[in-house]
Short mmCIF file of C-alpha atoms in Angstrom, two decimals:
data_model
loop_
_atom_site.label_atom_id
_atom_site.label_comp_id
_atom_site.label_asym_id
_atom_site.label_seq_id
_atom_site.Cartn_x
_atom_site.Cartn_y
_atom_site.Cartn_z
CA UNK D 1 -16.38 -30.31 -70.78
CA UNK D 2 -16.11 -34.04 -70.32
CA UNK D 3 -17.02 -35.63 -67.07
CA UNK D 4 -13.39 -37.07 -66.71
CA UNK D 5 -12.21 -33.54 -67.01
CA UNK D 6 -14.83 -32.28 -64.43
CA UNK D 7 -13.71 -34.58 -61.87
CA UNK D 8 -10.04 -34.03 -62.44
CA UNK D 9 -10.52 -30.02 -61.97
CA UNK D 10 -12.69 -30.78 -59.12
CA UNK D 11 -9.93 -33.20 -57.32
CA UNK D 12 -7.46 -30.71 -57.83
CA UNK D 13 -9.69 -27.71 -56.08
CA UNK D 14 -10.32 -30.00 -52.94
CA UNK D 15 -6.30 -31.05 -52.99
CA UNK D 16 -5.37 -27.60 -52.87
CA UNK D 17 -7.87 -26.29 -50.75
CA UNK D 18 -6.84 -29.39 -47.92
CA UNK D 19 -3.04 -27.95 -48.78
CA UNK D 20 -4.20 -24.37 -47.94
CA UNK D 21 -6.11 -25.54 -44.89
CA UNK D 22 -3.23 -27.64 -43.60
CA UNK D 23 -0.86 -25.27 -43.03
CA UNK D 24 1.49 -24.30 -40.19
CA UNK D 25 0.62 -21.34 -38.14
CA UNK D 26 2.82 -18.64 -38.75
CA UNK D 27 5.36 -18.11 -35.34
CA UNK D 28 3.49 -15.09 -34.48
CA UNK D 29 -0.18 -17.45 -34.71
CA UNK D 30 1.45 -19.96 -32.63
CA UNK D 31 2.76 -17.99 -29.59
CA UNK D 32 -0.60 -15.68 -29.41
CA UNK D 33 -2.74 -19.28 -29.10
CA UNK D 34 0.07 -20.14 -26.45
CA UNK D 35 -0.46 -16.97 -25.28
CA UNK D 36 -4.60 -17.65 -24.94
CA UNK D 37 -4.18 -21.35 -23.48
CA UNK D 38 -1.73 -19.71 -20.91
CA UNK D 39 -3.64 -17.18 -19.71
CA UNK D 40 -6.92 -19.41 -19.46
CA UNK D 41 -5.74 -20.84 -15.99
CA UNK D 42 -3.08 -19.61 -12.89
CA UNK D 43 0.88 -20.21 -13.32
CA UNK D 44 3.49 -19.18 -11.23
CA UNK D 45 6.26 -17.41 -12.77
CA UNK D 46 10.05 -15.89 -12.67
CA UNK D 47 10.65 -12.63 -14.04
CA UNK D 48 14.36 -11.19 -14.55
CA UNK D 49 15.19 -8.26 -15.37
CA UNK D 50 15.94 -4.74 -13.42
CA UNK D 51 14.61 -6.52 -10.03
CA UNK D 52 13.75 -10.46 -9.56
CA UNK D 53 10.42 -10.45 -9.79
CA UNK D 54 8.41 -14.15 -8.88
CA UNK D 55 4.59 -14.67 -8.12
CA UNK D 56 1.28 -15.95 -9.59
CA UNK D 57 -1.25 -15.21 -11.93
CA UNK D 58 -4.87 -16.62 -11.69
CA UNK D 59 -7.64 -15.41 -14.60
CA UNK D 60 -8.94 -13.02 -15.51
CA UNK D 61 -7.51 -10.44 -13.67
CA UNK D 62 -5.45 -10.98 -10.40
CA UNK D 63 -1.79 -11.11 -9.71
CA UNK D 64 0.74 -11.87 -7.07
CA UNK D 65 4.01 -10.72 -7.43
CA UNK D 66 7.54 -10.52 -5.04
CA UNK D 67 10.31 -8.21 -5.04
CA UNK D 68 12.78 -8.31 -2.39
CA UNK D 69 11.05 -7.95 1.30
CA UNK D 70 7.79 -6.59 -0.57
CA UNK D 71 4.86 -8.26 -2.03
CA UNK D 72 1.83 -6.85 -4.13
CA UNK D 73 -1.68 -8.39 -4.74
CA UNK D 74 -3.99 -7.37 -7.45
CA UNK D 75 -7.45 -7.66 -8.43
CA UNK D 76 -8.06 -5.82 -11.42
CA UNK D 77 -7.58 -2.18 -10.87
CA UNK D 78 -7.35 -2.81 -6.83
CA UNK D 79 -3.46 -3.55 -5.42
CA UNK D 80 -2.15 -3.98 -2.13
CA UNK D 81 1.52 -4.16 -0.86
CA UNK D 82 3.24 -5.13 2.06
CA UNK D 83 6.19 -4.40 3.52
CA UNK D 84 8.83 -6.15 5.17
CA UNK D 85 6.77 -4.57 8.61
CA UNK D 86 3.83 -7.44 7.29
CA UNK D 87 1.30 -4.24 6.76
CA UNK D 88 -0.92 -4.15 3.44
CA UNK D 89 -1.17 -0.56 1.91
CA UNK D 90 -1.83 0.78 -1.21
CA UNK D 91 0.85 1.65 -3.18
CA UNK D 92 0.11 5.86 -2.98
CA UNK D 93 0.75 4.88 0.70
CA UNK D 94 4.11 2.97 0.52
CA UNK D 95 5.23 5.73 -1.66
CA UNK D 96 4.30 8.44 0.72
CA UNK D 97 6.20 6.44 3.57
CA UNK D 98 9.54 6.85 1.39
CA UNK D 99 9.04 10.61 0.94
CA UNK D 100 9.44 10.65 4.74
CA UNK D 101 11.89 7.95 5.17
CA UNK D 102 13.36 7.74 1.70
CA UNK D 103 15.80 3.97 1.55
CA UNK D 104 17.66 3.36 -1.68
CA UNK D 105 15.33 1.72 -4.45
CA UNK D 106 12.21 0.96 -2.21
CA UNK D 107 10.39 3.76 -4.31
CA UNK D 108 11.27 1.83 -7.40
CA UNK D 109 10.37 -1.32 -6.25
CA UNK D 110 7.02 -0.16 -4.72
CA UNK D 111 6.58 1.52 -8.64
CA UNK D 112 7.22 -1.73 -10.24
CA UNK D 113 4.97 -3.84 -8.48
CA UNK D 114 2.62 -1.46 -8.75
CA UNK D 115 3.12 -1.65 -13.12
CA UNK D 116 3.91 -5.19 -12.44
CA UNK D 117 1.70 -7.22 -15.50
CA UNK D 118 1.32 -11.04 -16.25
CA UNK D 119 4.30 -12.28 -17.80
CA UNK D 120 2.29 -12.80 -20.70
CA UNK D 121 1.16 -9.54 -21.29
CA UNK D 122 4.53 -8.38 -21.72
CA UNK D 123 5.23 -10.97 -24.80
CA UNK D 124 2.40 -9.93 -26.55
CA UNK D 125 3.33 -6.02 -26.11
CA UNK D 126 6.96 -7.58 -27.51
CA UNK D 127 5.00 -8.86 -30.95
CA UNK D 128 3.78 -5.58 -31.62
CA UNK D 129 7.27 -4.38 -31.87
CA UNK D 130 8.14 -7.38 -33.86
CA UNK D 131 9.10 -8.58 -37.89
CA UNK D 132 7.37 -12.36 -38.63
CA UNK D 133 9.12 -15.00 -36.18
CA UNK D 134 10.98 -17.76 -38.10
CA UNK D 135 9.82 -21.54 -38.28
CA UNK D 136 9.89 -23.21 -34.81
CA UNK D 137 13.44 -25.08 -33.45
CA UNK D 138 13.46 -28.16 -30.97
CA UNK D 139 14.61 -27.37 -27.63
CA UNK D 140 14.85 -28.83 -24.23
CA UNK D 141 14.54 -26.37 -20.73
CA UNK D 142 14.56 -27.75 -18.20
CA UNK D 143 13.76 -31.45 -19.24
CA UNK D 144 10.69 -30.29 -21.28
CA UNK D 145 10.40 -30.52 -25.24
CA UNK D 146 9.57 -26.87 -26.51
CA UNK D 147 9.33 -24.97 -29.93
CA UNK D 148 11.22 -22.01 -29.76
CA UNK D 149 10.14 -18.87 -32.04
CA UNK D 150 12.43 -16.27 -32.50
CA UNK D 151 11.79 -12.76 -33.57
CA UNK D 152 13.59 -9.77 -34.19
CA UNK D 153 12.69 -5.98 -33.60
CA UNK D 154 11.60 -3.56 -36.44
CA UNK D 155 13.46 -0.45 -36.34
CA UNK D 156 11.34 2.55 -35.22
CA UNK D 157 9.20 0.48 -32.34
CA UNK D 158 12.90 -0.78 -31.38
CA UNK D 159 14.01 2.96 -31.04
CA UNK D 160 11.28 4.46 -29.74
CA UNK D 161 11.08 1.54 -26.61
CA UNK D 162 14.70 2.18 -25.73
CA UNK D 163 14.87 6.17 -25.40
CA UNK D 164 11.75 5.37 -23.63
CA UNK D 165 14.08 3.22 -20.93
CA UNK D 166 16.95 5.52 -21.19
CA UNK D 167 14.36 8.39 -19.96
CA UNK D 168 13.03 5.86 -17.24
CA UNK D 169 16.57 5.64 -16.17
CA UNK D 170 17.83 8.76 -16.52
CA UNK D 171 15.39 10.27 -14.53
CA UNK D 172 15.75 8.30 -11.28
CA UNK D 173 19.91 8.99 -12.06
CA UNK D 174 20.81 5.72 -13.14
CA UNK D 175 21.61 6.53 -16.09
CA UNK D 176 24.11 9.43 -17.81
CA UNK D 177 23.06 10.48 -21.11
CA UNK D 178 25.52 10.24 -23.79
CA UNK D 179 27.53 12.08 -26.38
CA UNK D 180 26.25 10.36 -29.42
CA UNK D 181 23.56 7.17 -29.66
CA UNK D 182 24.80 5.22 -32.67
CA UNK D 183 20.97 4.43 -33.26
CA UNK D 184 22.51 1.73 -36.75
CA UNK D 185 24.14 -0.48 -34.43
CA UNK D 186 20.25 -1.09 -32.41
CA UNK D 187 19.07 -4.81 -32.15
CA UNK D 188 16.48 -6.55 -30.98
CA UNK D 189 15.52 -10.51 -30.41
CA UNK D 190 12.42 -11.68 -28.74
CA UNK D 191 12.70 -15.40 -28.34
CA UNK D 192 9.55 -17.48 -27.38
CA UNK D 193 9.56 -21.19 -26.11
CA UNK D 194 6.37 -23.13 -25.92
CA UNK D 195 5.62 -26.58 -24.11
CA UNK D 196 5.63 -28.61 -27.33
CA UNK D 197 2.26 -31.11 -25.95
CA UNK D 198 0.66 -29.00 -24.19
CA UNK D 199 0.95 -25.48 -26.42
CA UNK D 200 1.46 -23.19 -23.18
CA UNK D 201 4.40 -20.60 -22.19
CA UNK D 202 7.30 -22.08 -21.00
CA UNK D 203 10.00 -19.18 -21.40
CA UNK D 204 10.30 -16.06 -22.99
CA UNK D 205 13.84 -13.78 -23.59
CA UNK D 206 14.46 -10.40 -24.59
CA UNK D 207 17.15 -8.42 -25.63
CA UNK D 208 17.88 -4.87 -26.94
CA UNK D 209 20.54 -3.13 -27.31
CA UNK D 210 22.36 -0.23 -29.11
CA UNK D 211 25.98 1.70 -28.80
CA UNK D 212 26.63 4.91 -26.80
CA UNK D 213 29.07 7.60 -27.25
CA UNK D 214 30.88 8.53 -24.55
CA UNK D 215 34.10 11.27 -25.89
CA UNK D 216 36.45 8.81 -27.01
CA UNK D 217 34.49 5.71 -25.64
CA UNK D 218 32.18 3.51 -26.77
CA UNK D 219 29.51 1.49 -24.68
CA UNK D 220 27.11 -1.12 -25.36
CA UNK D 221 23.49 -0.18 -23.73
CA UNK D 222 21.47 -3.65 -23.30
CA UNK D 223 18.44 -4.47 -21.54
CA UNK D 224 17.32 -7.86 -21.08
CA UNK D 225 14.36 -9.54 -19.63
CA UNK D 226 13.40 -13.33 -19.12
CA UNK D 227 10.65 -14.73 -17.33
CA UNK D 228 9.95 -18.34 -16.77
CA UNK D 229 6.30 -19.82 -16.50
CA UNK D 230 5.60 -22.76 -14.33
CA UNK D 231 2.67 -24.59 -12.03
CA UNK D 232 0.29 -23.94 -15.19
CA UNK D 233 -3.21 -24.82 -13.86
CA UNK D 234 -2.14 -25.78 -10.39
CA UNK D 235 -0.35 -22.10 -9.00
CA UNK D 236 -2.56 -20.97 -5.62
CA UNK D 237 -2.27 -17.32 -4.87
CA UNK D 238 -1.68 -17.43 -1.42
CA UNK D 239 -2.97 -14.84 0.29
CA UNK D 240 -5.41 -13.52 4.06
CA UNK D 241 -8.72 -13.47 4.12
CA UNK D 242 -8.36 -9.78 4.94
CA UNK D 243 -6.61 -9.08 1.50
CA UNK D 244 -9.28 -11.13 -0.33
CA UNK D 245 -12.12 -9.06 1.27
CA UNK D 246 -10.17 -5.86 0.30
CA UNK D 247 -9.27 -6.78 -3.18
CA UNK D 248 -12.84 -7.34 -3.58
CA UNK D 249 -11.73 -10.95 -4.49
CA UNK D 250 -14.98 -13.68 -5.15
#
């Protein structure tokens, strides 16, 4: 083999290997680093859904969240709430309160502070139910350049998450159980928006949704969740002394 032809084959190895090497992260790559550079320091945060749930996160393992007149703070597998009374009890404590005194929803709210997670916990349990995310968009919220990622559901996880809701629901009696769940009409979207400099969560949104048979009618079952990420690196949990010492907090 000549030299010439040596140094041609060579040229093209390195131009294809800096080809390979320069490629874009795939959508579901680049929202689990956003994920990572979130989660390295506290944000506050907005989560919609069933309740309005706001708060702060601060690494590893602690979490403030706010639902109505009731608060929760949690250090790893420790959590206190308080009431609108001001009091901070464990949750096993609230709960027994409302089988003396039962008030509409306080036992579900109590529950879902207890279950509360980071917000980005909850996107990452989302990519397990989801196909590859298409290339990044531009977008603007809230006067700050973002990528958005969009993903859809595959079918089975899709499934399997709602009956798991319509359970949930049914169960507490919020929900009647139908005639017929046209489970070919089920969708799913997750859609992911990250700061475009600085790589970390901005927004997520996500949607499900399938038809219901009810005799003669037909409904539309949806659930939808968005939570908005904000304060990254500067969000204070703000809580006593006495909680801190409780929590085990350092």
């Amino acid at each position: 083999m000549s030299s010439r032809l040596s140094y041609s084959l060579l040229w093209i190895a390195l131009a294809g290997a800096g080809s390979v090497g320069s490629q874009e992260p795939s959508a579901r790559d680049a929202v689990e680093r956003a994920l990572e550079e979130t989660a390295r320091a506290p944000y506050a945060y907005r989560v919609t859904g069933r309740f309005v749930r706001t708060g702060a996160y601060a690494p590893p393992d602690r979490l403030v969240a706010r639902i109505d007149k009731y608060v929760s703070a949690r250090c790893g597998p420790l959590i206190l709430v308080k009431g609108p009374e001001g009091l901070w009890k464990t949750p096993d404590e609230r709960i027994g309160e409302q089988v003396e005194k039962p008030e509409k929803d306080i036992a579900d709210i109590v529950k879902a502070l207890e279950e509360a997670q980071p917000p980005h916990e909850l996107i990452q349990e989302f990519l397990e139910m989801a196909r590859p995310g298409h290339s990044p968009e531009a977008r603007d919220v809230n006067g700050m350049a973002c990528h958005l990622y969009a993903f859809s559901f595959r079918e089975d996880p899709l499934r399997t998450s709602i009956e798991k809701q319509m359970d949930t629901s049914a169960a507490r009696g919020a929900f009647r159980r139908p005639d017929k769940v046209l489970w070919g009409t089920a969708k799913g979207l997750l859609r992911v928006y990250l700061h475009r400099s600085e790589g970390t969560l901005i927004r997520f949104v996500e949607e499900r949704s399938v038809k219901l048979v009810y005799g003669d009618e037909t409904r539309i079952y949806k659930l939808e969740m968005q939570a908005d990420f904000s304060e990254h690196g500067t969000a204070a949990l703000d809580l006593p002394q006495e909680v801190r010492e409780r929590l085990k907090m350092k």
